[in-house]
Structure formats: C-alpha cells, structure tokens
C-alpha cells in the first residue's frame, strides 16, 4: 500500500470524470426511449423528482463515504462499521459492488463495441470499402468479439494511466466534445421534416400514465443507472476528491449535468425517430410501442442516416462518435472500481491490475456474446434492476445508520464549513436515513411482486 493514492487535480477534472461516468448509454439511449414510451414529459417530470429526491441523496452518500475513507468500497465500508456484524456487512456490500460493476461493464462493453463498429462503418463507406462496411454492421459473433476486445483495450489503456493522467485527462477532453457534438446534432436534426412530432412525443405530458406504478419503477431504475449508483463507482470517484471541495455542491452539479444531457438526448433521439418515420422507416414494433432496444440504435437510426445521402455519412459519424465517447467515459469508471481494490488491498501495480481484471471481464463479455440470447438480458436485469438499487439502499444505510453522525458532519464540513446552517444538512441526513431506504425498498418490493 505504499503507492500514493491518485487525486483529481481540479474541480473541473472531477466534474468531467463524474459526469462522464454518469452520462452514458443510459442517458442517450435509455432515457429518451423510456420517456417516449412512458408518457413523455410526465416521465421527465417523475424522473426529475426522483433524481433530486432519491438519487441525489444516494449519490451524496457514496461521494461522502468515499472521500472520508480515501479508499475503495470494501475498505471504506469496513472503516465505517462499529462491530463485527456491520463490518461483515461492509465487506459483503463492498464485494457485491465490485461484482455488480464488473458485470455491468461486461454487457456495457458489448454494446459499446457495437458503437465503435458503427463508428467505423461510415469511414469504410467513405473509403469505398463497402464489404467491410457491411461486415461492420452485420451482427456476427466474430464482429462482436473483436469489438469487445477493442473497446476493452481502450478502457484498460485509460485506467492503466491512473486517476490524473488517465481518467481525469481523458474525461476532460471527451466530455466537452460530447456536449458540442450533441448540440450540433440536435441543431441539424430539428430542422428536418417530422422532427417536431418527435419533440411533441418527448415534451407533451400524458399525465394518465403517472398513476402507473411501472412508470415509477422505470424512472427510479433509470435514475440509479444513469447516476452510476449502487455499485461503488461514485464512491471511488469521491475518494479521489480533495478535502478542500464542497461535496454537496459538486454532487449537485453532477446530477444537473447528467439530467441536462439526458434531456438534450431526448431532443435528439425522438425528433430523429420521427424524421426516420417521415422517411419511411418503421419506428413502432408489432405491439405498437416505440422501438427502444438494440433495434433503435442499430437499425432505425442507421436507416435514417442512409436515407440522408452523403450528409448521412457525416451525421452517422458524429452520432456514433458521441455514443463511443459516452460509453468510454462510463466504462473507465466501472473498471476503476475493481482496479482500485486490487491496487490498494493487494498491492498489485495499476497496469497489471487493469490488464488482469479487464481481461477477466473481457472473457465474461465473450461468454455473453457466444450465448447472447440466454445471457444478455439476464445480466442486464440482474445488475441494473436488482443489484444497483439494493447496493444504493446499503450505501444509504451505511451513511445514515452505521456511520457516526458527528464524524459524518466533520467530513462534509471539510470544504463546506458552514454546512450546519445549510438546507443540505437540514434535509439530507433525514433523507438518507429514512426516505431513501424506505423508498428504494418499496420500489424493490414492487419489482419482486
Ligand atoms: N451511468 C452510466 C450510463 O448512464 C452507466 C453506469 C452504471 C456507469 C453503473 C457506472 C456504473 O450509461
């Protein structure tokens, strides 16, 4: 444990890294389609409330625990405990987080690999390599396996370079580019015929759907996935934040950035889908719902880009670059969780840890690729619908019930000396102690019933 721990060198660096983790396929792909199929702005409204009422307090629990311990999830939770039972629970929750995030990384890498293949496709078409382009966009085990390895290689490359020279450096370059590309794409797509119908589907609320308990479950799941909660990711990023920073304010900015990008993505994806419909592409499935799964990104949008002629090549390039950036800044935050544990608790060098753990996750990816129909949905459901909310629940229990309240206050006071007089301190401890655990448990019970 002699190697000094990494730390983000600036507030901007942390914001880019943490919002890079949060902003991912969940925002650009998951959120818009979830919103469109669950009452448009009614979903957005529910989502915003859940983000600030439940997800933000849970995010703060992870960030504060992480910064206090300046250690990985296992050590951090063990350190808060006051007896053998809570220590055992800390060990269990820490390891459960490591396993959850590694499994999330395994399905995320597969999908991210598709994004890279579709990013190279327009380049191949520009170079007149049509058969390569066809291979890139055809779903085969070989293509999926190769792109899993390529994307995992990129993730390992960034994580090996460390917190400052890898994660912070790349997130600070990639996140601003992501926002610029997203804005340019929105500006272009909303000028096309059909776009306003999509904007309407996204923004006009259908409040009848608000009484549907499925909507709340969806919105909470979406919020937890989108803010990278319940798996130790935000805990480890929190552990790299300087004691000089005001954590409640930083966490608030991360939540705002995440929601902001999700809303912007809605203004791109839904108009794009309706433009595709105006161009003769089917956007509803047999059951009458909007196509939301892999079909959306891998067939509806590419069909739209194809119908746009040569401008479509550029738009496809920009869109899949956006998706690749969003994926990479999230995947590095996932790999960092087990790597930090191996480096800190088993004295393994960072490069070696990133290579070995990334290699193991790549093998899990390849197993899923080879048994896609049996395993893919299963891994997604178990990790995002069951493990993440449960993990979030336990982080709240640690922050609210197990951690000594005075020590918790002292931690937040660093970087925020006037916290005791703030609204945050009036509300958050109560939330994290009572409201979050009860609400997450209630949603969880709904899910099981
Ligand atoms: N927040 C990421 C997204 O929206 C996914 C993620 C989940 C990242 C869990 C880290 C941990 O795509």
Short mmCIF file of C-alpha atoms and ligand atoms in Angstrom, two decimals:
data_model
loop_
_atom_site.label_atom_id
_atom_site.label_comp_id
_atom_site.label_asym_id
_atom_site.label_seq_id
_atom_site.Cartn_x
_atom_site.Cartn_y
_atom_site.Cartn_z
CA UNK A 1 0.00 0.00 0.00
CA UNK A 2 2.99 2.26 -0.43
CA UNK A 3 1.93 3.85 -3.73
CA UNK A 4 0.36 7.27 -3.09
CA UNK A 5 -3.34 7.43 -3.96
CA UNK A 6 -4.41 9.34 -7.01
CA UNK A 7 -6.47 12.51 -6.70
CA UNK A 8 -8.32 14.68 -9.20
CA UNK A 9 -6.27 17.80 -9.69
CA UNK A 10 -9.13 20.24 -10.14
CA UNK A 11 -12.84 20.68 -9.60
CA UNK A 12 -13.33 20.68 -13.36
CA UNK A 13 -11.44 17.39 -13.61
CA UNK A 14 -13.69 15.74 -11.04
CA UNK A 15 -16.83 17.16 -12.65
CA UNK A 16 -15.83 15.85 -16.05
CA UNK A 17 -14.89 12.43 -14.67
CA UNK A 18 -18.01 12.00 -12.53
CA UNK A 19 -20.40 13.39 -15.12
CA UNK A 20 -18.53 11.29 -17.68
CA UNK A 21 -19.35 8.23 -15.60
CA UNK A 22 -22.96 9.31 -15.23
CA UNK A 23 -23.53 10.38 -18.82
CA UNK A 24 -23.52 7.25 -20.91
CA UNK A 25 -25.66 4.94 -22.98
CA UNK A 26 -28.23 5.24 -20.19
CA UNK A 27 -28.76 8.93 -20.99
CA UNK A 28 -28.56 8.91 -24.74
CA UNK A 29 -30.25 5.62 -25.43
CA UNK A 30 -32.21 4.63 -22.32
CA UNK A 31 -33.68 7.90 -21.19
CA UNK A 32 -35.27 9.22 -24.42
CA UNK A 33 -36.98 5.94 -25.27
CA UNK A 34 -38.10 5.37 -21.69
CA UNK A 35 -39.58 8.87 -21.70
CA UNK A 36 -41.33 8.45 -25.04
CA UNK A 37 -42.92 5.15 -24.05
CA UNK A 38 -43.93 6.28 -20.56
CA UNK A 39 -45.90 9.45 -21.03
CA UNK A 40 -43.33 11.89 -22.44
CA UNK A 41 -42.93 14.90 -20.18
CA UNK A 42 -44.86 13.07 -17.44
CA UNK A 43 -41.91 10.69 -17.28
CA UNK A 44 -39.46 13.56 -17.40
CA UNK A 45 -41.29 15.18 -14.50
CA UNK A 46 -41.27 11.98 -12.40
CA UNK A 47 -37.66 11.41 -13.33
CA UNK A 48 -36.57 14.88 -12.24
CA UNK A 49 -38.31 14.46 -8.90
CA UNK A 50 -36.77 11.04 -8.32
CA UNK A 51 -33.31 12.26 -9.29
CA UNK A 52 -33.35 15.10 -6.80
CA UNK A 53 -35.37 13.43 -4.06
CA UNK A 54 -33.83 9.95 -4.12
CA UNK A 55 -30.88 9.62 -6.44
CA UNK A 56 -29.06 12.82 -5.38
CA UNK A 57 -29.13 11.86 -1.66
CA UNK A 58 -27.86 8.37 -2.57
CA UNK A 59 -25.15 9.91 -4.78
CA UNK A 60 -24.08 12.08 -1.86
CA UNK A 61 -23.91 9.05 0.43
CA UNK A 62 -21.44 7.40 -1.95
CA UNK A 63 -19.35 10.51 -2.57
CA UNK A 64 -19.08 11.38 1.13
CA UNK A 65 -18.24 7.82 2.24
CA UNK A 66 -15.60 7.66 -0.50
CA UNK A 67 -13.95 10.94 0.35
CA UNK A 68 -13.95 10.19 4.05
CA UNK A 69 -12.21 6.85 3.63
CA UNK A 70 -9.96 7.83 0.73
CA UNK A 71 -10.16 4.15 -0.15
CA UNK A 72 -12.03 1.60 -2.25
CA UNK A 73 -15.55 0.46 -1.34
CA UNK A 74 -14.55 -2.61 0.69
CA UNK A 75 -12.10 -0.74 2.94
CA UNK A 76 -14.35 2.33 3.11
CA UNK A 77 -17.41 0.45 4.36
CA UNK A 78 -15.38 -1.70 6.75
CA UNK A 79 -13.91 1.50 8.18
CA UNK A 80 -17.35 2.97 8.98
CA UNK A 81 -18.57 -0.07 10.83
CA UNK A 82 -18.76 -0.28 14.59
CA UNK A 83 -18.90 -4.00 15.23
CA UNK A 84 -18.36 -7.38 13.66
CA UNK A 85 -21.82 -7.55 12.09
CA UNK A 86 -21.60 -4.20 10.35
CA UNK A 87 -18.01 -4.92 9.38
CA UNK A 88 -19.10 -8.16 7.76
CA UNK A 89 -21.91 -6.31 6.05
CA UNK A 90 -19.41 -3.71 4.79
CA UNK A 91 -17.18 -6.41 3.34
CA UNK A 92 -20.17 -8.06 1.68
CA UNK A 93 -21.61 -4.84 0.23
CA UNK A 94 -18.18 -3.73 -0.99
CA UNK A 95 -17.58 -7.00 -2.80
CA UNK A 96 -21.15 -7.12 -4.12
CA UNK A 97 -20.49 -3.68 -5.64
CA UNK A 98 -17.29 -4.91 -7.28
CA UNK A 99 -19.08 -7.90 -8.79
CA UNK A 100 -22.09 -5.83 -9.89
CA UNK A 101 -19.99 -3.18 -11.59
CA UNK A 102 -17.85 -5.82 -13.32
CA UNK A 103 -20.98 -7.47 -14.70
CA UNK A 104 -22.39 -4.10 -15.79
CA UNK A 105 -19.08 -3.48 -17.53
CA UNK A 106 -19.41 -6.83 -19.31
CA UNK A 107 -22.71 -6.02 -21.02
CA UNK A 108 -21.77 -2.37 -21.44
CA UNK A 109 -18.60 -3.33 -23.31
CA UNK A 110 -20.59 -5.44 -25.77
CA UNK A 111 -22.94 -2.55 -26.56
CA UNK A 112 -20.05 -0.08 -26.68
CA UNK A 113 -18.29 -2.41 -29.14
CA UNK A 114 -21.33 -2.09 -31.43
CA UNK A 115 -21.00 1.70 -31.20
CA UNK A 116 -17.35 1.54 -32.31
CA UNK A 117 -18.21 -0.80 -35.21
CA UNK A 118 -20.94 1.60 -36.35
CA UNK A 119 -18.49 4.49 -35.98
CA UNK A 120 -16.06 2.84 -38.38
CA UNK A 121 -18.86 1.97 -40.84
CA UNK A 122 -19.26 5.48 -42.36
CA UNK A 123 -15.47 5.74 -42.64
CA UNK A 124 -15.40 2.44 -44.55
CA UNK A 125 -18.17 3.71 -46.81
CA UNK A 126 -16.31 6.96 -47.49
CA UNK A 127 -13.27 4.85 -48.44
CA UNK A 128 -15.49 2.75 -50.75
CA UNK A 129 -14.86 -0.37 -48.66
CA UNK A 130 -18.45 -1.49 -48.89
CA UNK A 131 -17.92 -5.11 -47.97
CA UNK A 132 -16.04 -4.07 -44.83
CA UNK A 133 -18.88 -1.68 -44.04
CA UNK A 134 -21.42 -4.47 -44.44
CA UNK A 135 -19.39 -6.74 -42.17
CA UNK A 136 -19.17 -4.00 -39.54
CA UNK A 137 -22.92 -3.56 -39.41
CA UNK A 138 -23.87 -7.24 -39.51
CA UNK A 139 -24.44 -8.92 -36.17
CA UNK A 140 -21.93 -11.78 -36.00
CA UNK A 141 -20.15 -13.39 -33.09
CA UNK A 142 -16.78 -12.61 -34.66
CA UNK A 143 -17.53 -8.90 -35.07
CA UNK A 144 -18.93 -8.63 -31.57
CA UNK A 145 -15.96 -10.47 -30.07
CA UNK A 146 -13.39 -8.33 -31.89
CA UNK A 147 -15.04 -5.08 -30.90
CA UNK A 148 -15.42 -6.22 -27.29
CA UNK A 149 -11.64 -6.66 -27.24
CA UNK A 150 -11.01 -3.33 -28.94
CA UNK A 151 -13.26 -1.39 -26.57
CA UNK A 152 -11.94 -3.20 -23.51
CA UNK A 153 -8.42 -2.39 -24.74
CA UNK A 154 -9.31 1.32 -24.80
CA UNK A 155 -10.81 1.13 -21.31
CA UNK A 156 -7.76 -0.68 -19.93
CA UNK A 157 -5.47 1.87 -21.62
CA UNK A 158 -7.13 4.83 -19.89
CA UNK A 159 -7.45 3.18 -16.47
CA UNK A 160 -3.81 1.97 -16.51
CA UNK A 161 -2.64 5.55 -16.84
CA UNK A 162 -4.14 6.38 -13.44
CA UNK A 163 -6.60 8.85 -11.95
CA UNK A 164 -4.92 12.05 -13.10
CA UNK A 165 -3.19 11.00 -16.32
CA UNK A 166 -5.86 8.59 -17.45
CA UNK A 167 -9.37 9.14 -16.12
CA UNK A 168 -9.20 12.90 -15.47
CA UNK A 169 -7.24 13.71 -18.61
CA UNK A 170 -9.49 11.76 -20.96
CA UNK A 171 -12.77 12.78 -19.34
CA UNK A 172 -11.71 16.44 -19.53
CA UNK A 173 -11.08 16.07 -23.25
CA UNK A 174 -14.01 13.88 -24.12
CA UNK A 175 -16.90 15.36 -22.15
CA UNK A 176 -16.77 18.86 -23.66
CA UNK A 177 -16.55 17.25 -27.12
CA UNK A 178 -19.60 15.15 -26.31
CA UNK A 179 -21.66 18.22 -25.46
CA UNK A 180 -20.58 20.02 -28.64
CA UNK A 181 -21.39 17.03 -30.88
CA UNK A 182 -24.74 16.56 -29.17
CA UNK A 183 -25.67 20.22 -29.68
CA UNK A 184 -24.64 20.19 -33.34
CA UNK A 185 -26.66 17.04 -33.97
CA UNK A 186 -29.75 18.49 -32.29
CA UNK A 187 -29.47 21.69 -34.31
CA UNK A 188 -29.28 19.70 -37.52
CA UNK A 189 -31.98 17.13 -36.79
CA UNK A 190 -34.63 19.59 -35.60
CA UNK A 191 -34.57 21.31 -38.98
CA UNK A 192 -35.70 18.12 -40.75
CA UNK A 193 -39.32 17.27 -41.65
CA UNK A 194 -41.04 15.23 -38.93
CA UNK A 195 -38.77 16.44 -36.11
CA UNK A 196 -41.47 18.49 -34.40
CA UNK A 197 -43.64 15.36 -33.94
CA UNK A 198 -40.77 13.78 -32.05
CA UNK A 199 -40.31 16.85 -29.91
CA UNK A 200 -44.01 16.66 -29.10
CA UNK A 201 -43.81 12.96 -28.17
CA UNK A 202 -40.98 13.83 -25.82
CA UNK A 203 -42.26 17.02 -24.27
CA UNK A 204 -46.06 16.83 -24.16
CA UNK A 205 -47.03 15.12 -20.93
CA UNK A 206 -49.52 12.30 -20.71
CA UNK A 207 -50.32 12.52 -17.00
CA UNK A 208 -52.63 9.50 -17.16
CA UNK A 209 -49.50 7.37 -17.20
CA UNK A 210 -48.32 8.87 -13.91
CA UNK A 211 -50.54 6.54 -11.91
CA UNK A 212 -48.86 3.54 -13.45
CA UNK A 213 -46.52 2.06 -10.80
CA UNK A 214 -44.41 0.68 -13.65
CA UNK A 215 -43.51 4.25 -14.57
CA UNK A 216 -42.04 4.98 -11.15
CA UNK A 217 -40.08 1.72 -11.16
CA UNK A 218 -38.74 2.55 -14.60
CA UNK A 219 -37.87 6.09 -13.65
CA UNK A 220 -36.08 5.04 -10.45
CA UNK A 221 -34.14 2.31 -12.25
CA UNK A 222 -33.22 4.81 -14.95
CA UNK A 223 -32.09 7.36 -12.35
CA UNK A 224 -29.90 4.85 -10.48
CA UNK A 225 -28.33 3.52 -13.64
CA UNK A 226 -27.83 6.97 -15.06
CA UNK A 227 -26.13 8.36 -11.95
CA UNK A 228 -23.92 5.23 -11.75
CA UNK A 229 -25.21 4.45 -8.25
CA UNK A 230 -25.22 1.39 -6.05
CA UNK A 231 -22.08 -0.19 -7.44
CA UNK A 232 -19.28 1.78 -5.78
CA UNK A 233 -18.40 3.88 -8.85
CA UNK A 234 -19.28 7.22 -7.29
CA UNK A 235 -17.73 6.08 -4.02
CA UNK A 236 -14.37 5.53 -5.68
CA UNK A 237 -14.56 8.82 -7.62
CA UNK A 238 -15.50 10.55 -4.34
CA UNK A 239 -12.38 9.05 -2.78
CA UNK A 240 -10.26 10.99 -5.29
CA UNK A 241 -11.82 14.37 -4.44
CA UNK A 242 -9.74 16.81 -2.44
CA UNK A 243 -10.84 17.61 1.13
CA UNK A 244 -10.98 21.25 0.07
CA UNK A 245 -14.01 20.77 -2.15
CA UNK A 246 -17.63 21.39 -1.23
CA UNK A 247 -19.06 17.95 -1.88
CA UNK A 248 -22.82 18.66 -1.75
CA UNK A 249 -22.34 21.36 -4.39
CA UNK A 250 -20.18 19.12 -6.58
CA UNK A 251 -22.68 16.25 -6.33
CA UNK A 252 -25.49 18.65 -7.28
CA UNK A 253 -23.58 19.73 -10.37
CA UNK A 254 -23.01 16.12 -11.40
CA UNK A 255 -26.74 15.38 -11.07
CA UNK A 256 -27.61 18.51 -13.06
CA UNK A 257 -25.15 17.69 -15.82
CA UNK A 258 -26.48 14.16 -16.03
CA UNK A 259 -30.09 15.26 -16.25
CA UNK A 260 -29.17 18.04 -18.66
CA UNK A 261 -27.54 15.64 -21.09
CA UNK A 262 -30.45 13.19 -20.78
CA UNK A 263 -32.93 15.94 -21.67
CA UNK A 264 -30.75 17.08 -24.56
CA UNK A 265 -30.50 13.50 -25.80
CA UNK A 266 -34.31 13.33 -25.77
CA UNK A 267 -34.32 16.35 -28.05
CA UNK A 268 -32.11 14.46 -30.46
CA UNK A 269 -33.34 10.86 -30.39
CA UNK A 270 -37.09 11.42 -30.53
CA UNK A 271 -37.04 14.02 -33.30
CA UNK A 272 -34.61 11.71 -35.16
CA UNK A 273 -37.03 8.79 -34.81
CA UNK A 274 -39.93 10.79 -36.21
CA UNK A 275 -37.76 12.11 -39.03
CA UNK A 276 -36.97 8.48 -39.78
CA UNK A 277 -40.69 7.74 -39.84
CA UNK A 278 -41.26 10.63 -42.25
CA UNK A 279 -38.59 8.99 -44.43
CA UNK A 280 -40.45 5.68 -44.43
CA UNK A 281 -38.58 3.86 -41.65
CA UNK A 282 -40.77 1.89 -39.20
CA UNK A 283 -40.37 3.22 -35.66
CA UNK A 284 -43.05 1.17 -33.87
CA UNK A 285 -42.76 -2.54 -33.09
CA UNK A 286 -45.57 -5.13 -33.54
CA UNK A 287 -47.03 -4.36 -30.12
CA UNK A 288 -47.42 -0.69 -31.05
CA UNK A 289 -44.65 0.65 -28.79
CA UNK A 290 -41.72 2.73 -29.98
CA UNK A 291 -38.74 0.58 -30.93
CA UNK A 292 -36.42 1.03 -27.98
CA UNK A 293 -33.97 -1.88 -27.75
CA UNK A 294 -30.94 -2.54 -29.94
CA UNK A 295 -33.25 -2.10 -32.95
CA UNK A 296 -33.38 1.65 -32.29
CA UNK A 297 -29.66 2.35 -32.41
CA UNK A 298 -28.62 -0.45 -34.74
CA UNK A 299 -31.38 -0.31 -37.34
CA UNK A 300 -33.81 2.65 -37.05
CA UNK A 301 -31.16 5.35 -36.79
CA UNK A 302 -28.79 3.80 -39.37
CA UNK A 303 -31.77 3.54 -41.77
CA UNK A 304 -32.38 7.24 -41.17
CA UNK A 305 -28.73 8.10 -41.82
CA UNK A 306 -28.81 6.03 -45.04
CA UNK A 307 -31.84 7.93 -46.25
CA UNK A 308 -29.96 11.23 -45.86
CA UNK A 309 -27.50 10.63 -48.69
CA UNK A 310 -23.92 11.82 -48.22
CA UNK A 311 -24.83 14.15 -45.34
CA UNK A 312 -25.99 10.97 -43.61
CA UNK A 313 -22.42 9.65 -43.53
CA UNK A 314 -21.31 12.68 -41.57
CA UNK A 315 -24.29 12.55 -39.25
CA UNK A 316 -23.69 8.82 -38.62
CA UNK A 317 -20.05 9.53 -37.89
CA UNK A 318 -20.94 12.27 -35.40
CA UNK A 319 -23.67 10.21 -33.76
CA UNK A 320 -21.58 7.07 -33.19
CA UNK A 321 -18.64 9.18 -32.05
CA UNK A 322 -20.99 10.66 -29.47
CA UNK A 323 -22.06 7.17 -28.37
CA UNK A 324 -18.47 5.92 -28.20
CA UNK A 325 -17.35 8.88 -26.08
CA UNK A 326 -20.33 8.49 -23.76
CA UNK A 327 -19.53 4.78 -23.37
CA UNK A 328 -15.82 5.18 -22.74
CA UNK A 329 -16.11 7.80 -20.00
CA UNK A 330 -18.55 5.42 -18.26
CA UNK A 331 -16.65 2.18 -18.80
CA UNK A 332 -13.45 3.62 -17.29
CA UNK A 333 -15.35 4.49 -14.12
CA UNK A 334 -16.58 0.90 -13.93
CA UNK A 335 -13.17 -0.72 -14.38
CA UNK A 336 -11.71 1.67 -11.81
CA UNK A 337 -13.81 0.07 -9.02
CA UNK A 338 -12.18 -3.41 -9.01
CA UNK A 339 -8.80 -2.00 -10.09
CA UNK A 340 -8.68 0.39 -7.12
CA UNK A 341 -9.48 -2.51 -4.80
CA UNK A 342 -6.72 -4.70 -6.25
CA UNK A 343 -4.17 -1.87 -6.17
CA UNK A 344 -4.97 -0.77 -2.62
CA UNK A 345 -5.69 -4.04 -0.86
CA UNK A 346 -3.48 -6.48 -2.72
CA UNK A 347 -0.54 -4.26 -3.67
CA UNK A 348 -0.87 -5.08 -7.37
CA UNK A 349 0.53 -2.48 -9.79
CA UNK A 350 -2.17 -0.43 -11.54
CA UNK A 351 -1.27 -1.52 -15.07
CA UNK A 352 -1.19 -5.16 -14.12
CA UNK A 353 -4.47 -4.89 -12.20
CA UNK A 354 -6.19 -3.12 -15.12
CA UNK A 355 -4.92 -5.74 -17.56
CA UNK A 356 -5.87 -8.77 -15.49
CA UNK A 357 -9.28 -7.51 -14.36
CA UNK A 358 -10.08 -6.06 -17.80
CA UNK A 359 -9.04 -9.42 -19.26
CA UNK A 360 -11.34 -11.35 -16.92
CA UNK A 361 -14.28 -9.04 -17.72
CA UNK A 362 -13.50 -9.45 -21.45
CA UNK A 363 -13.79 -13.23 -21.02
CA UNK A 364 -17.19 -12.74 -19.37
CA UNK A 365 -18.15 -10.48 -22.33
CA UNK A 366 -17.13 -13.16 -24.81
CA UNK A 367 -19.16 -15.76 -22.93
CA UNK A 368 -22.20 -13.48 -23.16
CA UNK A 369 -21.52 -12.80 -26.85
CA UNK A 370 -21.44 -16.54 -27.56
CA UNK A 371 -24.67 -17.16 -25.59
CA UNK A 372 -26.31 -13.84 -26.29
CA UNK A 373 -29.98 -14.87 -26.18
CA UNK A 374 -29.62 -16.68 -22.88
CA UNK A 375 -27.32 -14.33 -21.04
CA UNK A 376 -27.51 -10.73 -22.21
CA UNK A 377 -30.93 -9.70 -20.89
CA UNK A 378 -30.38 -11.75 -17.76
CA UNK A 379 -27.17 -9.92 -16.86
CA UNK A 380 -28.74 -6.53 -17.62
CA UNK A 381 -31.80 -7.25 -15.48
CA UNK A 382 -29.97 -8.75 -12.51
CA UNK A 383 -27.39 -5.96 -12.30
CA UNK A 384 -29.44 -2.87 -13.11
CA UNK A 385 -32.85 -3.75 -11.73
CA UNK A 386 -31.86 -5.78 -8.68
CA UNK A 387 -28.24 -5.23 -7.60
CA UNK A 388 -27.89 -1.49 -8.20
CA UNK A 389 -30.95 -0.36 -6.18
CA UNK A 390 -30.04 -2.82 -3.43
CA UNK A 391 -26.47 -1.51 -3.40
CA UNK A 392 -27.82 2.05 -3.21
CA UNK A 393 -30.01 1.03 -0.29
CA UNK A 394 -27.00 -0.32 1.62
CA UNK A 395 -24.85 2.76 0.94
CA UNK A 396 -27.68 4.86 2.41
CA UNK A 397 -27.87 2.54 5.44
CA UNK A 398 -24.14 2.92 5.99
CA UNK A 399 -24.28 6.71 5.70
CA UNK A 400 -27.50 7.10 7.71
CA UNK A 401 -27.40 4.40 10.36
CA UNK A 402 -23.93 2.93 10.77
CA UNK A 403 -21.63 5.91 10.36
CA UNK A 404 -21.27 8.07 13.46
CA UNK A 405 -23.22 11.25 12.77
CA UNK A 406 -20.59 13.58 14.14
CA UNK A 407 -17.84 12.08 12.08
CA UNK A 408 -20.10 12.35 9.03
CA UNK A 409 -20.67 16.03 9.76
CA UNK A 410 -16.95 16.65 10.20
CA UNK A 411 -16.34 15.07 6.82
CA UNK A 412 -18.82 17.31 5.00
CA UNK A 413 -17.52 20.35 6.88
CA UNK A 414 -14.22 19.98 5.10
CA UNK A 415 -14.70 22.16 2.07
CA UNK A 416 -18.12 23.30 3.34
CA UNK A 417 -17.55 24.78 6.85
CA UNK A 418 -20.99 26.37 7.06
CA UNK A 419 -22.80 23.11 6.29
CA UNK A 420 -24.64 23.00 9.66
CA UNK A 421 -26.62 26.10 8.70
CA UNK A 422 -27.36 24.85 5.22
CA UNK A 423 -30.51 23.38 3.78
CA UNK A 424 -28.45 20.33 2.87
CA UNK A 425 -27.75 19.45 6.49
CA UNK A 426 -31.37 20.11 7.46
CA UNK A 427 -32.71 17.67 4.91
CA UNK A 428 -30.12 15.21 3.69
CA UNK A 429 -29.38 13.23 6.92
CA UNK A 430 -33.10 12.55 7.35
CA UNK A 431 -33.46 11.58 3.73
CA UNK A 432 -30.57 9.23 3.65
CA UNK A 433 -31.62 7.64 6.93
CA UNK A 434 -35.33 7.17 6.32
CA UNK A 435 -36.73 8.27 2.99
CA UNK A 436 -34.18 6.72 0.64
CA UNK A 437 -34.07 3.26 2.24
CA UNK A 438 -37.87 3.07 2.53
CA UNK A 439 -38.50 4.33 -0.99
CA UNK A 440 -35.89 2.06 -2.56
CA UNK A 441 -37.22 -0.89 -0.56
CA UNK A 442 -40.79 -0.08 -1.66
CA UNK A 443 -39.82 0.01 -5.31
CA UNK A 444 -37.84 -3.15 -4.82
CA UNK A 445 -40.81 -4.97 -3.32
CA UNK A 446 -42.97 -3.83 -6.26
CA UNK A 447 -40.38 -5.27 -8.57
CA UNK A 448 -40.40 -8.63 -6.85
CA UNK A 449 -44.19 -8.89 -6.65
N1 LIG B 1 -24.25 5.90 -15.80
C1 LIG B 1 -23.89 5.11 -16.92
C2 LIG B 1 -24.87 5.39 -18.06
O1 LIG B 1 -25.79 6.13 -17.93
C3 LIG B 1 -23.83 3.64 -16.63
C4 LIG B 1 -23.12 3.23 -15.39
C5 LIG B 1 -23.71 2.39 -14.49
C6 LIG B 1 -21.81 3.67 -15.15
C7 LIG B 1 -23.07 1.98 -13.32
C8 LIG B 1 -21.13 3.26 -14.00
C9 LIG B 1 -21.77 2.40 -13.09
O2 LIG B 1 -24.74 4.85 -19.12
#
